């Protein structure tokens, strides 16, 4: 768009995939770049629309977020919370070691 | 006895109230129909024990004279709604084994009103698709095959993403079903299988407990055999929910009462931009027919313009992937669902998500991540949000001239599994008529309008003003009346 016309290469795909935390095998990267470029080329047509002075629409709900009292309204059932975890011990979620 | 699975919800409720049959008999008939329909692959999980238990409770209430509004109605639930203790997959590998410890608000509301759950219905993975071919559990087949003899061995798609919902209601193995609609996922499949599909105004039904795809667009709605049934089911689904920050706190009107049949003097907008290049003559013919039907009932067609229509799809394919990339960040293999180990935490995330997401979901997450990334946010995401404002403004202006808008629901009838699969954009074009109203948050309904030349159903879409589902239902009722009784799909015979 107004930035340099985006053409994704395999390297950029690898970078986005890493940002999205999805492993994309190297042999898939070039093909995926092509697919994504097609979609990005197609959305380029939005540049034809004059949006000067238009406020971005972030929600269709014509309301501001409701407020409520800052009180505990839910909870107290750790068994339920960890029930679906592959690896849960004593109401904790376990993950591979992060700090050496 | 009448064929219980051929009754509409309104007829079945009447039959139960007048004790012509019991809720258990009705549910048993549906449980059998669900088993017989397995070749269509519409259900991911069948829950006959739950259904029969709920039916028994319904029978007790009928006997005690305390029947609830939807008491004993055997529904299919799209597997995007979390159901307490019952496997909920969103048709994705990444939610393997997920048994929610809570119930979505919409399904809670339906059960509060006596509904029975037959099981969880197949869909496109995370509701991303227009043909129900992206499900981890395999494609759903359309109960319709069409006149073309070449179609018989070919299998047609039921549309998507609510493909299992559409197939089950059309194929007479669920009396009605819940759907969700982000860009057309209720209305387009309803058109492809010849049923009614209603997407309410954004904010009308709570999103709480529905697996999120694009939060500023997602909305639940009923998929039914008649307009009256849609009104009855929406009545139970709708309502304010403090657990959904965009749920709207306003009274829920009596939707069924809106079906007066009187549309005299109502102005029906016909948007000229919806005559798209290459639209089949059949779609144009059915649209014209719809205009004539409404005119005959005393409505006044008005030509209107929605100038930014052609930009709706590209806008949608920035906004929806952006929101999906954010929503789907929660699937990391730690708290629920699939986990694929790795050499460290980051590696585990990347392996889990690589194995867990299908191709279309991966594509959308990557697009979304890209358009939100540093340096591109303004050019893509912000620009799309501004164009979205233009599209919404088109509708606001149009509703100064008309009360409701009539369009085709989809640019074609159902196509075969395997078609449009190589080119994502060709698939996205299915939603060309449904996406604009989604972006504007407006209510829309698809009503069956008979069969096209190829022997397949085609729907007409009505779009309304925000929170004016009543006018939508009233006009839909008139279309339904004019279209007359709809033929049954060949699957039903």
PDB file of N, CA, C and O in Angstrom, chain A residues 1 3 6 8 16-18 20-21 23 32 35-36 40 42-43 45-46 48-51 54-58 60 63 66 80 83-86 93-95, chain B residues 97-99 101 202 240 244-245 247 310-311 315 334-337 339 345 347 349-351 353-354 363 366 369-370 375 379-380 383 385-386 388-390 439:
ATOM      1  N   UNK A   1       0.845  -1.184   0.000  1.00  0.00           N
ATOM      2  CA  UNK A   1       0.000   0.000   0.000  1.00  0.00           C
ATOM      3  C   UNK A   1       0.875   1.226   0.000  1.00  0.00           C
ATOM      4  O   UNK A   1       1.776   1.289  -0.804  1.00  0.00           O
ATOM      5  N   UNK A   3       3.147   2.075   1.975  1.00  0.00           N
ATOM      6  CA  UNK A   3       4.513   1.615   2.172  1.00  0.00           C
ATOM      7  C   UNK A   3       4.936   0.847   0.924  1.00  0.00           C
ATOM      8  O   UNK A   3       4.110   0.546   0.078  1.00  0.00           O
ATOM      9  N   UNK A   6       4.224  -4.428  -0.903  1.00  0.00           N
ATOM     10  CA  UNK A   6       4.676  -5.614  -0.197  1.00  0.00           C
ATOM     11  C   UNK A   6       4.800  -6.806  -1.127  1.00  0.00           C
ATOM     12  O   UNK A   6       3.847  -7.176  -1.782  1.00  0.00           O
ATOM     13  N   UNK A   8       6.087 -10.490  -0.418  1.00  0.00           N
ATOM     14  CA  UNK A   8       6.648 -11.383   0.584  1.00  0.00           C
ATOM     15  C   UNK A   8       7.584 -12.378  -0.080  1.00  0.00           C
ATOM     16  O   UNK A   8       7.242 -12.957  -1.098  1.00  0.00           O
ATOM     17  N   UNK A  16       7.315 -14.018   9.718  1.00  0.00           N
ATOM     18  CA  UNK A  16       5.923 -13.922  10.209  1.00  0.00           C
ATOM     19  C   UNK A  16       5.540 -15.211  10.931  1.00  0.00           C
ATOM     20  O   UNK A  16       4.879 -15.183  11.962  1.00  0.00           O
ATOM     21  N   UNK A  17       5.937 -16.339  10.346  1.00  0.00           N
ATOM     22  CA  UNK A  17       5.600 -17.627  10.957  1.00  0.00           C
ATOM     23  C   UNK A  17       6.178 -17.705  12.360  1.00  0.00           C
ATOM     24  O   UNK A  17       5.536 -18.196  13.279  1.00  0.00           O
ATOM     25  N   UNK A  18       7.367 -17.172  12.510  1.00  0.00           N
ATOM     26  CA  UNK A  18       7.967 -17.175  13.842  1.00  0.00           C
ATOM     27  C   UNK A  18       7.188 -16.258  14.784  1.00  0.00           C
ATOM     28  O   UNK A  18       6.923 -16.597  15.942  1.00  0.00           O
ATOM     29  N   UNK A  20       4.121 -15.618  14.601  1.00  0.00           N
ATOM     30  CA  UNK A  20       2.844 -16.286  14.878  1.00  0.00           C
ATOM     31  C   UNK A  20       3.058 -17.591  15.621  1.00  0.00           C
ATOM     32  O   UNK A  20       2.082 -18.277  15.953  1.00  0.00           O
ATOM     33  N   UNK A  21       4.305 -17.950  15.888  1.00  0.00           N
ATOM     34  CA  UNK A  21       4.637 -19.195  16.589  1.00  0.00           C
ATOM     35  C   UNK A  21       4.021 -20.416  15.892  1.00  0.00           C
ATOM     36  O   UNK A  21       3.394 -21.262  16.522  1.00  0.00           O
ATOM     37  N   UNK A  23       5.457 -23.296  13.236  1.00  0.00           N
ATOM     38  CA  UNK A  23       6.619 -23.773  12.496  1.00  0.00           C
ATOM     39  C   UNK A  23       6.212 -24.049  11.053  1.00  0.00           C
ATOM     40  O   UNK A  23       5.281 -24.806  10.798  1.00  0.00           O
ATOM     41  N   UNK A  32       4.042 -20.755   0.161  1.00  0.00           N
ATOM     42  CA  UNK A  32       3.178 -19.968   1.032  1.00  0.00           C
ATOM     43  C   UNK A  32       3.328 -18.476   0.719  1.00  0.00           C
ATOM     44  O   UNK A  32       2.357 -17.721   0.716  1.00  0.00           O
ATOM     45  N   UNK A  35       1.141 -17.694  -2.215  1.00  0.00           N
ATOM     46  CA  UNK A  35      -0.275 -17.640  -1.825  1.00  0.00           C
ATOM     47  C   UNK A  35      -0.591 -16.329  -1.125  1.00  0.00           C
ATOM     48  O   UNK A  35      -1.580 -15.672  -1.423  1.00  0.00           O
ATOM     49  N   UNK A  36       0.245 -15.968  -0.177  1.00  0.00           N
ATOM     50  CA  UNK A  36      -0.006 -14.755   0.603  1.00  0.00           C
ATOM     51  C   UNK A  36       0.115 -13.515  -0.275  1.00  0.00           C
ATOM     52  O   UNK A  36      -0.662 -12.570  -0.146  1.00  0.00           O
ATOM     53  N   UNK A  40      -2.472 -10.449  -0.799  1.00  0.00           N
ATOM     54  CA  UNK A  40      -2.053  -9.062  -0.539  1.00  0.00           C
ATOM     55  C   UNK A  40      -2.226  -8.189  -1.784  1.00  0.00           C
ATOM     56  O   UNK A  40      -2.612  -7.025  -1.689  1.00  0.00           O
ATOM     57  N   UNK A  42      -4.493  -8.629  -4.015  1.00  0.00           N
ATOM     58  CA  UNK A  42      -5.939  -8.459  -4.161  1.00  0.00           C
ATOM     59  C   UNK A  42      -6.463  -7.368  -3.230  1.00  0.00           C
ATOM     60  O   UNK A  42      -7.325  -6.573  -3.623  1.00  0.00           O
ATOM     61  N   UNK A  43      -5.948  -7.290  -2.005  1.00  0.00           N
ATOM     62  CA  UNK A  43      -6.440  -6.262  -1.083  1.00  0.00           C
ATOM     63  C   UNK A  43      -5.886  -4.872  -1.400  1.00  0.00           C
ATOM     64  O   UNK A  43      -6.382  -3.880  -0.885  1.00  0.00           O
ATOM     65  N   UNK A  45      -6.517  -3.124  -3.768  1.00  0.00           N
ATOM     66  CA  UNK A  45      -7.563  -2.259  -4.338  1.00  0.00           C
ATOM     67  C   UNK A  45      -8.172  -1.314  -3.302  1.00  0.00           C
ATOM     68  O   UNK A  45      -8.824  -0.338  -3.673  1.00  0.00           O
ATOM     69  N   UNK A  46      -7.964  -1.568  -2.023  1.00  0.00           N
ATOM     70  CA  UNK A  46      -8.502  -0.655  -1.003  1.00  0.00           C
ATOM     71  C   UNK A  46      -7.887   0.738  -1.130  1.00  0.00           C
ATOM     72  O   UNK A  46      -8.458   1.718  -0.671  1.00  0.00           O
ATOM     73  N   UNK A  48      -7.824   2.490  -3.634  1.00  0.00           N
ATOM     74  CA  UNK A  48      -8.681   3.332  -4.486  1.00  0.00           C
ATOM     75  C   UNK A  48      -9.674   4.149  -3.653  1.00  0.00           C
ATOM     76  O   UNK A  48     -10.230   5.124  -4.132  1.00  0.00           O
ATOM     77  N   UNK A  49      -9.936   3.696  -2.417  1.00  0.00           N
ATOM     78  CA  UNK A  49     -10.965   4.354  -1.611  1.00  0.00           C
ATOM     79  C   UNK A  49     -10.380   5.561  -0.880  1.00  0.00           C
ATOM     80  O   UNK A  49      -9.360   5.451  -0.207  1.00  0.00           O
ATOM     81  N   UNK A  50     -11.072   6.686  -1.050  1.00  0.00           N
ATOM     82  CA  UNK A  50     -10.657   7.897  -0.354  1.00  0.00           C
ATOM     83  C   UNK A  50     -11.096   7.790   1.102  1.00  0.00           C
ATOM     84  O   UNK A  50     -12.284   7.769   1.406  1.00  0.00           O
ATOM     85  N   UNK A  51     -10.144   7.706   2.004  1.00  0.00           N
ATOM     86  CA  UNK A  51     -10.492   7.595   3.423  1.00  0.00           C
ATOM     87  C   UNK A  51      -9.928   8.764   4.225  1.00  0.00           C
ATOM     88  O   UNK A  51      -9.781   8.680   5.439  1.00  0.00           O
ATOM     89  N   UNK A  54     -11.519   9.932   7.584  1.00  0.00           N
ATOM     90  CA  UNK A  54     -12.454   8.914   8.078  1.00  0.00           C
ATOM     91  C   UNK A  54     -11.863   8.276   9.338  1.00  0.00           C
ATOM     92  O   UNK A  54     -10.699   7.868   9.349  1.00  0.00           O
ATOM     93  N   UNK A  55     -12.673   8.213  10.373  1.00  0.00           N
ATOM     94  CA  UNK A  55     -12.193   7.566  11.597  1.00  0.00           C
ATOM     95  C   UNK A  55     -12.265   6.053  11.432  1.00  0.00           C
ATOM     96  O   UNK A  55     -13.261   5.540  10.933  1.00  0.00           O
ATOM     97  N   UNK A  56     -11.215   5.342  11.813  1.00  0.00           N
ATOM     98  CA  UNK A  56     -11.253   3.878  11.678  1.00  0.00           C
ATOM     99  C   UNK A  56     -12.367   3.276  12.529  1.00  0.00           C
ATOM    100  O   UNK A  56     -12.597   3.721  13.650  1.00  0.00           O
ATOM    101  N   UNK A  57     -13.043   2.283  11.959  1.00  0.00           N
ATOM    102  CA  UNK A  57     -14.148   1.650  12.673  1.00  0.00           C
ATOM    103  C   UNK A  57     -13.591   0.460  13.442  1.00  0.00           C
ATOM    104  O   UNK A  57     -13.145  -0.511  12.850  1.00  0.00           O
ATOM    105  N   UNK A  58     -13.619   0.551  14.747  1.00  0.00           N
ATOM    106  CA  UNK A  58     -13.047  -0.533  15.548  1.00  0.00           C
ATOM    107  C   UNK A  58     -14.125  -1.459  16.074  1.00  0.00           C
ATOM    108  O   UNK A  58     -13.858  -2.581  16.464  1.00  0.00           O
ATOM    109  N   UNK A  60     -18.700  -2.256  15.785  1.00  0.00           N
ATOM    110  CA  UNK A  60     -19.996  -1.825  15.281  1.00  0.00           C
ATOM    111  C   UNK A  60     -20.918  -1.452  16.443  1.00  0.00           C
ATOM    112  O   UNK A  60     -21.960  -0.856  16.251  1.00  0.00           O
ATOM    113  N   UNK A  63     -21.479   1.731  21.567  1.00  0.00           N
ATOM    114  CA  UNK A  63     -21.514   1.904  23.016  1.00  0.00           C
ATOM    115  C   UNK A  63     -20.085   1.860  23.549  1.00  0.00           C
ATOM    116  O   UNK A  63     -19.228   1.230  22.958  1.00  0.00           O
ATOM    117  N   UNK A  66     -18.875  -1.182  29.127  1.00  0.00           N
ATOM    118  CA  UNK A  66     -19.540  -1.069  30.428  1.00  0.00           C
ATOM    119  C   UNK A  66     -18.514  -1.170  31.550  1.00  0.00           C
ATOM    120  O   UNK A  66     -17.498  -1.820  31.415  1.00  0.00           O
ATOM    121  N   UNK A  80     -11.312 -27.424  37.850  1.00  0.00           N
ATOM    122  CA  UNK A  80     -11.947 -27.208  36.547  1.00  0.00           C
ATOM    123  C   UNK A  80     -10.998 -26.472  35.607  1.00  0.00           C
ATOM    124  O   UNK A  80     -10.947 -26.755  34.420  1.00  0.00           O
ATOM    125  N   UNK A  83      -8.294 -28.763  34.271  1.00  0.00           N
ATOM    126  CA  UNK A  83      -8.786 -30.071  33.853  1.00  0.00           C
ATOM    127  C   UNK A  83      -8.377 -30.440  32.423  1.00  0.00           C
ATOM    128  O   UNK A  83      -8.129 -31.608  32.111  1.00  0.00           O
ATOM    129  N   UNK A  84      -8.319 -29.460  31.530  1.00  0.00           N
ATOM    130  CA  UNK A  84      -8.061 -29.755  30.119  1.00  0.00           C
ATOM    131  C   UNK A  84      -6.582 -29.711  29.724  1.00  0.00           C
ATOM    132  O   UNK A  84      -6.249 -29.908  28.561  1.00  0.00           O
ATOM    133  N   UNK A  85      -5.724 -29.450  30.691  1.00  0.00           N
ATOM    134  CA  UNK A  85      -4.299 -29.328  30.356  1.00  0.00           C
ATOM    135  C   UNK A  85      -3.664 -30.704  30.172  1.00  0.00           C
ATOM    136  O   UNK A  85      -4.007 -31.652  30.871  1.00  0.00           O
ATOM    137  N   UNK A  86      -2.753 -30.792  29.191  1.00  0.00           N
ATOM    138  CA  UNK A  86      -2.044 -32.045  28.952  1.00  0.00           C
ATOM    139  C   UNK A  86      -1.181 -32.381  30.155  1.00  0.00           C
ATOM    140  O   UNK A  86      -1.004 -33.530  30.521  1.00  0.00           O
ATOM    141  N   UNK A  93      -0.080 -25.311  35.528  1.00  0.00           N
ATOM    142  CA  UNK A  93       0.184 -25.761  34.166  1.00  0.00           C
ATOM    143  C   UNK A  93       1.688 -25.975  34.040  1.00  0.00           C
ATOM    144  O   UNK A  93       2.464 -25.081  34.382  1.00  0.00           O
ATOM    145  N   UNK A  94       2.098 -27.126  33.549  1.00  0.00           N
ATOM    146  CA  UNK A  94       3.533 -27.362  33.398  1.00  0.00           C
ATOM    147  C   UNK A  94       3.973 -27.101  31.974  1.00  0.00           C
ATOM    148  O   UNK A  94       3.272 -27.447  31.024  1.00  0.00           O
ATOM    149  N   UNK A  95       5.134 -26.476  31.850  1.00  0.00           N
ATOM    150  CA  UNK A  95       5.721 -26.214  30.520  1.00  0.00           C
ATOM    151  C   UNK A  95       7.188 -26.624  30.573  1.00  0.00           C
ATOM    152  O   UNK A  95       7.763 -26.745  31.659  1.00  0.00           O
TER     153      UNK A  95
ATOM    154  N   UNK B  97      -9.675 -33.230  22.353  1.00  0.00           N
ATOM    155  CA  UNK B  97      -9.964 -33.622  23.735  1.00  0.00           C
ATOM    156  C   UNK B  97     -10.485 -32.522  24.639  1.00  0.00           C
ATOM    157  O   UNK B  97     -10.614 -32.714  25.841  1.00  0.00           O
ATOM    158  N   UNK B  98     -10.810 -31.366  24.079  1.00  0.00           N
ATOM    159  CA  UNK B  98     -11.251 -30.242  24.922  1.00  0.00           C
ATOM    160  C   UNK B  98     -12.702 -30.433  25.374  1.00  0.00           C
ATOM    161  O   UNK B  98     -13.626 -30.443  24.568  1.00  0.00           O
ATOM    162  N   UNK B  99     -12.871 -30.581  26.671  1.00  0.00           N
ATOM    163  CA  UNK B  99     -14.210 -30.688  27.262  1.00  0.00           C
ATOM    164  C   UNK B  99     -14.424 -29.453  28.120  1.00  0.00           C
ATOM    165  O   UNK B  99     -13.903 -29.380  29.241  1.00  0.00           O
ATOM    166  N   UNK B 101     -15.371 -26.741  30.718  1.00  0.00           N
ATOM    167  CA  UNK B 101     -15.985 -26.820  32.045  1.00  0.00           C
ATOM    168  C   UNK B 101     -17.136 -25.832  32.204  1.00  0.00           C
ATOM    169  O   UNK B 101     -17.609 -25.612  33.303  1.00  0.00           O
ATOM    170  N   UNK B 202     -25.243  -7.586  15.293  1.00  0.00           N
ATOM    171  CA  UNK B 202     -24.109  -7.786  16.200  1.00  0.00           C
ATOM    172  C   UNK B 202     -24.482  -7.245  17.577  1.00  0.00           C
ATOM    173  O   UNK B 202     -24.940  -6.100  17.689  1.00  0.00           O
ATOM    174  N   UNK B 240     -29.414  -9.854  26.681  1.00  0.00           N
ATOM    175  CA  UNK B 240     -28.234  -9.215  27.254  1.00  0.00           C
ATOM    176  C   UNK B 240     -27.453 -10.199  28.120  1.00  0.00           C
ATOM    177  O   UNK B 240     -28.022 -10.977  28.869  1.00  0.00           O
ATOM    178  N   UNK B 244     -20.415 -10.783  27.983  1.00  0.00           N
ATOM    179  CA  UNK B 244     -19.935 -10.394  26.654  1.00  0.00           C
ATOM    180  C   UNK B 244     -19.913  -8.865  26.609  1.00  0.00           C
ATOM    181  O   UNK B 244     -20.966  -8.222  26.674  1.00  0.00           O
ATOM    182  N   UNK B 245     -18.720  -8.293  26.483  1.00  0.00           N
ATOM    183  CA  UNK B 245     -18.602  -6.836  26.572  1.00  0.00           C
ATOM    184  C   UNK B 245     -19.318  -6.107  25.447  1.00  0.00           C
ATOM    185  O   UNK B 245     -19.581  -4.919  25.546  1.00  0.00           O
ATOM    186  N   UNK B 247     -22.263  -7.301  24.160  1.00  0.00           N
ATOM    187  CA  UNK B 247     -23.677  -7.671  24.219  1.00  0.00           C
ATOM    188  C   UNK B 247     -24.481  -6.405  24.497  1.00  0.00           C
ATOM    189  O   UNK B 247     -24.076  -5.577  25.312  1.00  0.00           O
ATOM    190  N   UNK B 310     -17.861  -3.269  -3.494  1.00  0.00           N
ATOM    191  CA  UNK B 310     -16.773  -4.100  -4.025  1.00  0.00           C
ATOM    192  C   UNK B 310     -15.546  -4.143  -3.122  1.00  0.00           C
ATOM    193  O   UNK B 310     -14.690  -5.010  -3.266  1.00  0.00           O
ATOM    194  N   UNK B 311     -15.493  -3.218  -2.168  1.00  0.00           N
ATOM    195  CA  UNK B 311     -14.346  -3.209  -1.257  1.00  0.00           C
ATOM    196  C   UNK B 311     -14.593  -4.026   0.013  1.00  0.00           C
ATOM    197  O   UNK B 311     -13.708  -4.145   0.862  1.00  0.00           O
ATOM    198  N   UNK B 315     -11.678  -5.792   2.450  1.00  0.00           N
ATOM    199  CA  UNK B 315     -11.649  -5.248   3.813  1.00  0.00           C
ATOM    200  C   UNK B 315     -11.770  -6.383   4.820  1.00  0.00           C
ATOM    201  O   UNK B 315     -11.019  -6.472   5.796  1.00  0.00           O
ATOM    202  N   UNK B 334      -0.626 -25.389  26.170  1.00  0.00           N
ATOM    203  CA  UNK B 334      -0.376 -25.382  27.608  1.00  0.00           C
ATOM    204  C   UNK B 334      -1.632 -25.687  28.415  1.00  0.00           C
ATOM    205  O   UNK B 334      -1.641 -26.568  29.260  1.00  0.00           O
ATOM    206  N   UNK B 335      -2.707 -24.964  28.118  1.00  0.00           N
ATOM    207  CA  UNK B 335      -3.875 -25.051  29.004  1.00  0.00           C
ATOM    208  C   UNK B 335      -4.940 -26.026  28.555  1.00  0.00           C
ATOM    209  O   UNK B 335      -5.736 -26.506  29.337  1.00  0.00           O
ATOM    210  N   UNK B 336      -5.005 -26.275  27.234  1.00  0.00           N
ATOM    211  CA  UNK B 336      -6.021 -27.215  26.732  1.00  0.00           C
ATOM    212  C   UNK B 336      -5.629 -27.661  25.343  1.00  0.00           C
ATOM    213  O   UNK B 336      -4.773 -27.044  24.695  1.00  0.00           O
ATOM    214  N   UNK B 337      -6.234 -28.728  24.897  1.00  0.00           N
ATOM    215  CA  UNK B 337      -6.060 -29.175  23.517  1.00  0.00           C
ATOM    216  C   UNK B 337      -4.738 -29.872  23.269  1.00  0.00           C
ATOM    217  O   UNK B 337      -4.063 -30.359  24.173  1.00  0.00           O
ATOM    218  N   UNK B 339      -0.937 -30.869  22.332  1.00  0.00           N
ATOM    219  CA  UNK B 339       0.403 -30.393  22.708  1.00  0.00           C
ATOM    220  C   UNK B 339       1.422 -31.277  22.004  1.00  0.00           C
ATOM    221  O   UNK B 339       1.346 -32.493  22.078  1.00  0.00           O
ATOM    222  N   UNK B 345      10.359 -24.240  25.285  1.00  0.00           N
ATOM    223  CA  UNK B 345       8.968 -23.769  25.311  1.00  0.00           C
ATOM    224  C   UNK B 345       8.521 -23.218  23.952  1.00  0.00           C
ATOM    225  O   UNK B 345       7.466 -23.545  23.435  1.00  0.00           O
ATOM    226  N   UNK B 347       9.747 -23.797  21.050  1.00  0.00           N
ATOM    227  CA  UNK B 347       9.688 -24.892  20.092  1.00  0.00           C
ATOM    228  C   UNK B 347       8.390 -25.701  20.277  1.00  0.00           C
ATOM    229  O   UNK B 347       7.766 -26.128  19.306  1.00  0.00           O
ATOM    230  N   UNK B 349       5.538 -24.457  21.428  1.00  0.00           N
ATOM    231  CA  UNK B 349       4.480 -23.626  20.834  1.00  0.00           C
ATOM    232  C   UNK B 349       4.438 -23.833  19.313  1.00  0.00           C
ATOM    233  O   UNK B 349       3.387 -24.060  18.726  1.00  0.00           O
ATOM    234  N   UNK B 350       5.595 -23.695  18.695  1.00  0.00           N
ATOM    235  CA  UNK B 350       5.637 -23.736  17.226  1.00  0.00           C
ATOM    236  C   UNK B 350       5.256 -25.106  16.678  1.00  0.00           C
ATOM    237  O   UNK B 350       4.576 -25.196  15.656  1.00  0.00           O
ATOM    238  N   UNK B 351       5.673 -26.155  17.357  1.00  0.00           N
ATOM    239  CA  UNK B 351       5.310 -27.504  16.912  1.00  0.00           C
ATOM    240  C   UNK B 351       3.822 -27.763  17.096  1.00  0.00           C
ATOM    241  O   UNK B 351       3.154 -28.347  16.237  1.00  0.00           O
ATOM    242  N   UNK B 353       1.370 -25.613  17.213  1.00  0.00           N
ATOM    243  CA  UNK B 353       0.529 -24.833  16.307  1.00  0.00           C
ATOM    244  C   UNK B 353       0.707 -25.282  14.855  1.00  0.00           C
ATOM    245  O   UNK B 353      -0.239 -25.193  14.057  1.00  0.00           O
ATOM    246  N   UNK B 354       1.878 -25.783  14.522  1.00  0.00           N
ATOM    247  CA  UNK B 354       2.092 -26.302  13.165  1.00  0.00           C
ATOM    248  C   UNK B 354       1.253 -27.558  12.949  1.00  0.00           C
ATOM    249  O   UNK B 354       0.634 -27.743  11.902  1.00  0.00           O
ATOM    250  N   UNK B 363      -3.044 -19.991   6.950  1.00  0.00           N
ATOM    251  CA  UNK B 363      -2.956 -18.886   5.998  1.00  0.00           C
ATOM    252  C   UNK B 363      -3.501 -17.605   6.624  1.00  0.00           C
ATOM    253  O   UNK B 363      -2.922 -16.531   6.525  1.00  0.00           O
ATOM    254  N   UNK B 366      -1.300 -16.160   9.385  1.00  0.00           N
ATOM    255  CA  UNK B 366      -0.100 -15.505   8.846  1.00  0.00           C
ATOM    256  C   UNK B 366      -0.443 -14.161   8.218  1.00  0.00           C
ATOM    257  O   UNK B 366       0.257 -13.164   8.425  1.00  0.00           O
ATOM    258  N   UNK B 369      -1.127 -11.810  11.070  1.00  0.00           N
ATOM    259  CA  UNK B 369       0.110 -11.422  11.760  1.00  0.00           C
ATOM    260  C   UNK B 369       0.860 -10.378  10.931  1.00  0.00           C
ATOM    261  O   UNK B 369       1.377  -9.395  11.455  1.00  0.00           O
ATOM    262  N   UNK B 370       0.867 -10.596   9.613  1.00  0.00           N
ATOM    263  CA  UNK B 370       1.575  -9.668   8.723  1.00  0.00           C
ATOM    264  C   UNK B 370       0.943  -8.277   8.741  1.00  0.00           C
ATOM    265  O   UNK B 370       1.635  -7.276   8.911  1.00  0.00           O
ATOM    266  N   UNK B 375       5.213  -1.570  10.802  1.00  0.00           N
ATOM    267  CA  UNK B 375       5.497  -1.079   9.466  1.00  0.00           C
ATOM    268  C   UNK B 375       4.354  -1.302   8.489  1.00  0.00           C
ATOM    269  O   UNK B 375       4.277  -0.650   7.455  1.00  0.00           O
ATOM    270  N   UNK B 379      -0.860   0.689   6.878  1.00  0.00           N
ATOM    271  CA  UNK B 379      -1.149   0.494   5.461  1.00  0.00           C
ATOM    272  C   UNK B 379      -2.258  -0.533   5.236  1.00  0.00           C
ATOM    273  O   UNK B 379      -3.039  -0.393   4.300  1.00  0.00           O
ATOM    274  N   UNK B 380      -2.309  -1.530   6.067  1.00  0.00           N
ATOM    275  CA  UNK B 380      -3.324  -2.561   5.863  1.00  0.00           C
ATOM    276  C   UNK B 380      -4.462  -2.461   6.868  1.00  0.00           C
ATOM    277  O   UNK B 380      -5.614  -2.221   6.506  1.00  0.00           O
ATOM    278  N   UNK B 383      -6.113   1.053   7.325  1.00  0.00           N
ATOM    279  CA  UNK B 383      -6.807   1.379   6.074  1.00  0.00           C
ATOM    280  C   UNK B 383      -8.121   0.573   5.984  1.00  0.00           C
ATOM    281  O   UNK B 383      -9.174   1.108   5.651  1.00  0.00           O
ATOM    282  N   UNK B 385      -9.883  -0.655   8.378  1.00  0.00           N
ATOM    283  CA  UNK B 385     -10.867  -0.163   9.347  1.00  0.00           C
ATOM    284  C   UNK B 385     -11.545   1.114   8.859  1.00  0.00           C
ATOM    285  O   UNK B 385     -12.714   1.352   9.140  1.00  0.00           O
ATOM    286  N   UNK B 386     -10.798   1.913   8.112  1.00  0.00           N
ATOM    287  CA  UNK B 386     -11.396   3.141   7.552  1.00  0.00           C
ATOM    288  C   UNK B 386     -12.364   2.811   6.432  1.00  0.00           C
ATOM    289  O   UNK B 386     -13.444   3.406   6.328  1.00  0.00           O
ATOM    290  N   UNK B 388     -13.931   0.097   6.190  1.00  0.00           N
ATOM    291  CA  UNK B 388     -15.081  -0.505   6.875  1.00  0.00           C
ATOM    292  C   UNK B 388     -16.066   0.581   7.316  1.00  0.00           C
ATOM    293  O   UNK B 388     -17.289   0.405   7.209  1.00  0.00           O
ATOM    294  N   UNK B 389     -15.551   1.698   7.791  1.00  0.00           N
ATOM    295  CA  UNK B 389     -16.417   2.813   8.188  1.00  0.00           C
ATOM    296  C   UNK B 389     -17.215   3.339   6.989  1.00  0.00           C
ATOM    297  O   UNK B 389     -18.399   3.660   7.094  1.00  0.00           O
ATOM    298  N   UNK B 390     -16.556   3.389   5.814  1.00  0.00           N
ATOM    299  CA  UNK B 390     -17.239   3.817   4.578  1.00  0.00           C
ATOM    300  C   UNK B 390     -18.383   2.854   4.219  1.00  0.00           C
ATOM    301  O   UNK B 390     -19.449   3.280   3.779  1.00  0.00           O
ATOM    302  N   UNK B 439     -19.772  -6.584   8.060  1.00  0.00           N
ATOM    303  CA  UNK B 439     -18.856  -5.507   8.434  1.00  0.00           C
ATOM    304  C   UNK B 439     -19.607  -4.373   9.115  1.00  0.00           C
ATOM    305  O   UNK B 439     -19.086  -3.702  10.000  1.00  0.00           O
TER     306      UNK B 439
END
